């Protein structure tokens, strides 16, 4: 049996909300509006995953699939330094790929599985998981097909998490909620419908607070207390 590894986010408050950090053998989804910190959290996890287990890391490599072109290797440098790690060694352990179509994104996952069977990976990032699907299936009447292809891709992510004891961190976009009702205070909801909701083990809703403060809330988990964590985006990555 594989043992769950919990990887620190860089913020103690956020780690506590998550029960110790983001988990392997699971899919963590983060959604929230532009600049809410989804990609900055991804960058921090790229580094913290490489920390030893006793420092709340995963002692493993990172795979990064970028669909929006927002990965910044330069950003890794101060984050690595903050954790007392050698930036170039950290960068060498991040396998990066840019995806341009949903098919490309899917094929990259197939290739990664082969790599993961040879080397110890602990984190797979997909930032964002849905952007290309929304572009490639933007026509009228394409929603059913989009959801079917999305389900296929999400099931690959689940397989990877379970087969290689990897934490999957995927980001999602928010869309206007046409129904209103439940979302009166914030008329936005995560994209991807039921298919995405079911694939995610845990769904994190991020929003902006004051200045560089951000707020994270666990979304739609009836079995967990309604708690929030406040964290900061700093030059050294996510912190308290
Ligand atoms: P999202 O992916 O949710 O759209 P990001 O993760 O890209 O948002 O967050 C962008 C925000 O992160 C910026 O608006 C800024 O507040 C903060 N940020 C980015 N780089 C730095 C840095 N070097 N130091 C401090 N804050 C930063
Ligand atoms: Mg982003």
Short mmCIF file of C-alpha atoms and ligand atoms in Angstrom, two decimals:
data_model
loop_
_atom_site.label_atom_id
_atom_site.label_comp_id
_atom_site.label_asym_id
_atom_site.label_seq_id
_atom_site.Cartn_x
_atom_site.Cartn_y
_atom_site.Cartn_z
CA UNK A 1 0.00 0.00 0.00
CA UNK A 2 1.19 3.46 -0.84
CA UNK A 3 1.38 5.98 2.00
CA UNK A 4 -0.02 9.48 1.49
CA UNK A 5 2.62 12.21 1.47
CA UNK A 6 1.58 15.76 2.40
CA UNK A 7 3.49 18.56 0.71
CA UNK A 8 3.69 21.99 2.32
CA UNK A 9 2.20 24.98 0.51
CA UNK A 10 4.64 27.34 2.23
CA UNK A 11 1.89 28.72 4.48
CA UNK A 12 1.22 27.10 7.83
CA UNK A 13 -2.35 28.42 7.88
CA UNK A 14 -3.05 26.91 4.46
CA UNK A 15 -1.34 23.64 5.40
CA UNK A 16 -3.53 23.39 8.49
CA UNK A 17 -6.66 23.98 6.44
CA UNK A 18 -5.56 21.11 4.18
CA UNK A 19 -4.68 18.76 7.03
CA UNK A 20 -0.93 19.10 6.51
CA UNK A 21 -0.47 20.14 2.89
CA UNK A 22 -1.48 18.95 -0.54
CA UNK A 23 -1.76 15.18 -0.69
CA UNK A 24 -0.36 12.53 -2.98
CA UNK A 25 -2.78 9.92 -4.30
CA UNK A 26 -5.25 12.78 -4.75
CA UNK A 27 -6.24 15.62 -7.05
CA UNK A 28 -6.26 19.11 -5.57
CA UNK A 29 -8.10 21.71 -7.63
CA UNK A 30 -7.64 25.44 -7.11
CA UNK A 31 -10.03 27.85 -8.76
CA UNK A 32 -10.43 31.56 -8.44
CA UNK A 33 -10.36 34.72 -10.42
CA UNK A 34 -7.37 36.24 -12.21
CA UNK A 35 -4.46 36.93 -9.82
CA UNK A 36 -5.94 35.00 -6.93
CA UNK A 37 -2.67 33.08 -6.58
CA UNK A 38 -3.28 29.77 -8.39
CA UNK A 39 -0.08 29.94 -10.43
CA UNK A 40 2.01 31.33 -7.56
CA UNK A 41 0.94 28.35 -5.46
CA UNK A 42 2.00 26.09 -8.33
CA UNK A 43 5.46 27.71 -8.36
CA UNK A 44 5.84 27.29 -4.61
CA UNK A 45 4.82 23.62 -4.79
CA UNK A 46 7.44 23.09 -7.53
CA UNK A 47 10.03 23.86 -4.87
CA UNK A 48 8.47 22.50 -1.68
CA UNK A 49 7.84 19.11 -3.31
CA UNK A 50 11.61 18.71 -3.55
CA UNK A 51 12.18 19.26 0.16
CA UNK A 52 12.94 16.19 2.25
CA UNK A 53 9.98 14.48 3.93
CA UNK A 54 11.02 15.68 7.40
CA UNK A 55 10.77 19.29 6.17
CA UNK A 56 7.23 18.67 4.89
CA UNK A 57 8.32 18.06 1.32
CA UNK A 58 7.87 15.10 -0.96
CA UNK A 59 11.51 14.35 -1.78
CA UNK A 60 10.59 14.06 -5.44
CA UNK A 61 10.54 15.61 -8.88
CA UNK A 62 7.87 17.77 -10.43
CA UNK A 63 6.09 17.66 -13.78
CA UNK A 64 4.53 20.93 -14.96
CA UNK A 65 2.02 21.16 -17.80
CA UNK A 66 1.41 24.78 -18.68
CA UNK A 67 -1.49 25.68 -20.97
CA UNK A 68 -1.41 29.43 -20.42
CA UNK A 69 2.30 30.17 -20.76
CA UNK A 70 2.56 31.56 -17.25
CA UNK A 71 5.37 29.39 -15.81
CA UNK A 72 8.39 31.58 -14.92
CA UNK A 73 11.67 29.77 -14.17
CA UNK A 74 12.97 33.09 -12.78
CA UNK A 75 10.27 32.92 -10.15
CA UNK A 76 11.64 29.58 -8.90
CA UNK A 77 14.98 31.14 -7.92
CA UNK A 78 13.90 33.27 -4.91
CA UNK A 79 11.49 30.55 -3.80
CA UNK A 80 14.28 27.96 -3.77
CA UNK A 81 16.51 30.38 -1.88
CA UNK A 82 13.82 30.97 0.71
CA UNK A 83 13.72 27.21 1.38
CA UNK A 84 17.53 27.06 1.46
CA UNK A 85 17.80 25.05 -1.75
CA UNK A 86 20.07 25.37 -4.77
CA UNK A 87 17.93 27.06 -7.49
CA UNK A 88 19.59 25.37 -10.45
CA UNK A 89 19.24 21.92 -8.88
CA UNK A 90 15.59 22.71 -8.16
CA UNK A 91 15.01 23.83 -11.76
CA UNK A 92 16.66 20.64 -13.08
CA UNK A 93 14.03 18.60 -11.23
CA UNK A 94 11.08 20.37 -12.84
CA UNK A 95 10.05 18.72 -16.10
CA UNK A 96 8.20 21.43 -17.98
CA UNK A 97 5.96 21.26 -21.04
CA UNK A 98 3.71 23.80 -22.69
CA UNK A 99 0.48 22.38 -24.16
CA UNK A 100 -1.24 24.06 -27.08
CA UNK A 101 -4.34 21.91 -27.66
CA UNK A 102 -6.39 19.61 -25.46
CA UNK A 103 -5.05 16.64 -27.45
CA UNK A 104 -1.51 17.81 -26.88
CA UNK A 105 -2.28 18.11 -23.16
CA UNK A 106 -3.58 14.52 -23.13
CA UNK A 107 -0.59 13.16 -25.03
CA UNK A 108 1.81 14.89 -22.67
CA UNK A 109 0.18 12.98 -19.82
CA UNK A 110 0.76 9.70 -21.63
CA UNK A 111 4.44 10.57 -22.05
CA UNK A 112 4.75 11.57 -18.42
CA UNK A 113 3.51 8.22 -17.19
CA UNK A 114 6.48 6.58 -18.89
CA UNK A 115 8.86 9.06 -17.25
CA UNK A 116 7.27 8.61 -13.85
CA UNK A 117 7.80 4.86 -13.95
CA UNK A 118 11.55 5.53 -14.24
CA UNK A 119 12.09 8.45 -11.86
CA UNK A 120 10.59 9.43 -8.49
CA UNK A 121 7.98 12.14 -9.11
CA UNK A 122 5.77 13.51 -6.32
CA UNK A 123 3.86 16.31 -8.04
CA UNK A 124 2.07 16.89 -11.31
CA UNK A 125 0.83 20.42 -12.04
CA UNK A 126 -1.71 21.21 -14.75
CA UNK A 127 -2.19 25.00 -15.00
CA UNK A 128 -4.90 25.32 -16.21
CA UNK A 129 -6.69 22.03 -16.63
CA UNK A 130 -9.61 23.39 -18.63
CA UNK A 131 -8.47 26.43 -20.62
CA UNK A 132 -7.67 24.50 -23.80
CA UNK A 133 -10.93 22.55 -23.65
CA UNK A 134 -12.83 25.79 -23.50
CA UNK A 135 -10.97 27.08 -26.57
CA UNK A 136 -11.00 23.84 -28.59
CA UNK A 137 -14.69 23.15 -27.93
CA UNK A 138 -16.06 26.65 -28.03
CA UNK A 139 -18.74 26.02 -30.67
CA UNK A 140 -22.43 25.61 -30.10
CA UNK A 141 -23.42 22.06 -29.30
CA UNK A 142 -19.87 20.95 -28.47
CA UNK A 143 -20.34 20.84 -24.73
CA UNK A 144 -21.19 17.13 -24.52
CA UNK A 145 -18.09 16.20 -26.50
CA UNK A 146 -15.95 18.56 -24.44
CA UNK A 147 -17.15 17.01 -21.19
CA UNK A 148 -16.46 13.53 -22.53
CA UNK A 149 -12.87 14.40 -23.50
CA UNK A 150 -12.39 16.25 -20.24
CA UNK A 151 -13.53 13.17 -18.31
CA UNK A 152 -11.01 11.08 -20.22
CA UNK A 153 -8.20 13.42 -19.31
CA UNK A 154 -9.22 13.67 -15.68
CA UNK A 155 -9.31 9.91 -15.41
CA UNK A 156 -5.68 9.87 -16.61
CA UNK A 157 -4.81 12.33 -13.86
CA UNK A 158 -6.45 10.07 -11.29
CA UNK A 159 -4.52 7.08 -12.62
CA UNK A 160 -1.23 8.95 -12.44
CA UNK A 161 -1.92 10.08 -8.87
CA UNK A 162 -2.66 6.51 -7.78
CA UNK A 163 -0.08 4.62 -9.80
CA UNK A 164 2.90 6.83 -8.94
CA UNK A 165 1.84 8.19 -5.53
CA UNK A 166 1.84 11.68 -6.98
CA UNK A 167 -0.01 14.81 -5.88
CA UNK A 168 -1.93 16.35 -8.77
CA UNK A 169 -2.43 20.10 -8.48
CA UNK A 170 -4.70 21.49 -11.17
CA UNK A 171 -6.04 24.98 -11.60
CA UNK A 172 -9.45 25.89 -12.93
CA UNK A 173 -11.14 28.99 -14.20
CA UNK A 174 -14.24 30.64 -12.84
CA UNK A 175 -17.26 31.38 -14.95
CA UNK A 176 -20.27 33.56 -14.32
CA UNK A 177 -23.03 31.64 -12.63
CA UNK A 178 -26.19 32.09 -14.68
CA UNK A 179 -28.31 30.56 -11.96
CA UNK A 180 -27.59 33.12 -9.27
CA UNK A 181 -29.08 31.78 -6.07
CA UNK A 182 -26.33 30.13 -4.09
CA UNK A 183 -23.68 32.46 -5.47
CA UNK A 184 -25.29 35.80 -4.70
CA UNK A 185 -22.31 37.09 -2.68
CA UNK A 186 -19.90 36.04 -5.45
CA UNK A 187 -21.61 35.30 -8.73
CA UNK A 188 -18.87 32.98 -9.99
CA UNK A 189 -18.44 29.24 -10.01
CA UNK A 190 -15.74 26.82 -11.14
CA UNK A 191 -15.81 25.76 -14.81
CA UNK A 192 -16.05 22.15 -15.89
CA UNK A 193 -19.39 21.18 -14.40
CA UNK A 194 -20.00 17.84 -12.69
CA UNK A 195 -17.18 16.11 -14.53
CA UNK A 196 -14.56 18.31 -12.93
CA UNK A 197 -16.34 18.43 -9.57
CA UNK A 198 -16.26 14.63 -9.34
CA UNK A 199 -12.63 14.26 -10.39
CA UNK A 200 -11.24 16.62 -7.77
CA UNK A 201 -10.51 15.10 -4.37
CA UNK A 202 -10.47 18.55 -2.82
CA UNK A 203 -11.53 21.88 -4.32
CA UNK A 204 -9.96 25.11 -3.14
CA UNK A 205 -11.58 28.45 -3.80
CA UNK A 206 -9.03 31.29 -3.82
CA UNK A 207 -9.81 34.97 -3.66
CA UNK A 208 -8.00 38.25 -3.16
CA UNK A 209 -7.82 39.86 0.24
CA UNK A 210 -6.05 43.08 1.22
CA UNK A 211 -2.81 43.85 -0.63
CA UNK A 212 -0.87 40.65 -1.25
CA UNK A 213 -3.18 38.72 1.08
CA UNK A 214 -5.18 35.87 -0.34
CA UNK A 215 -7.96 33.79 1.17
CA UNK A 216 -8.48 30.07 0.58
CA UNK A 217 -11.68 28.25 1.37
CA UNK A 218 -12.46 24.59 0.89
CA UNK A 219 -15.32 24.44 -1.58
CA UNK A 220 -18.27 22.13 -1.50
CA UNK A 221 -17.03 19.61 1.10
CA UNK A 222 -20.01 18.85 3.34
CA UNK A 223 -17.85 16.67 5.60
CA UNK A 224 -15.31 19.38 6.38
CA UNK A 225 -15.78 22.43 8.60
CA UNK A 226 -16.39 25.75 6.85
CA UNK A 227 -12.93 27.15 7.42
CA UNK A 228 -10.78 29.69 5.63
CA UNK A 229 -7.06 30.30 5.60
CA UNK A 230 -5.40 33.63 4.93
CA UNK A 231 -1.98 33.54 3.26
CA UNK A 232 0.35 35.91 1.42
CA UNK A 233 2.09 35.93 -1.92
CA UNK A 234 5.68 37.00 -1.24
CA UNK A 235 8.85 37.11 -3.37
CA UNK A 236 9.75 33.78 -1.69
CA UNK A 237 6.43 32.24 -2.71
CA UNK A 238 3.33 31.42 -0.70
CA UNK A 239 3.76 32.22 3.01
CA UNK A 240 1.78 33.24 6.09
P1 LIG B 1 -3.65 33.38 -10.95
O1 LIG B 1 -2.82 32.27 -11.48
O2 LIG B 1 -4.66 32.96 -9.94
O3 LIG B 1 -4.24 34.24 -12.03
P2 LIG B 1 -1.14 34.30 -9.90
O4 LIG B 1 -0.81 33.09 -9.13
O5 LIG B 1 -0.43 34.52 -11.17
O6 LIG B 1 -2.72 34.39 -10.15
O7 LIG B 1 -0.94 35.54 -8.93
C1 LIG B 1 -0.53 36.78 -9.41
C2 LIG B 1 -0.26 37.67 -8.22
O8 LIG B 1 0.83 37.17 -7.47
C3 LIG B 1 0.15 39.06 -8.61
O9 LIG B 1 -0.97 39.87 -8.79
C4 LIG B 1 0.96 39.50 -7.40
O10 LIG B 1 0.05 40.00 -6.44
C5 LIG B 1 1.54 38.22 -6.86
N1 LIG B 1 2.96 38.05 -7.18
C6 LIG B 1 3.50 37.61 -8.33
N2 LIG B 1 4.84 37.62 -8.29
C7 LIG B 1 5.17 38.09 -7.07
C8 LIG B 1 6.40 38.36 -6.40
N3 LIG B 1 7.57 38.15 -7.00
N4 LIG B 1 6.34 38.85 -5.15
C9 LIG B 1 5.16 39.07 -4.55
N5 LIG B 1 3.98 38.86 -5.12
C10 LIG B 1 3.97 38.36 -6.37
MG1 LIG B 2 -2.47 31.58 -13.40
#
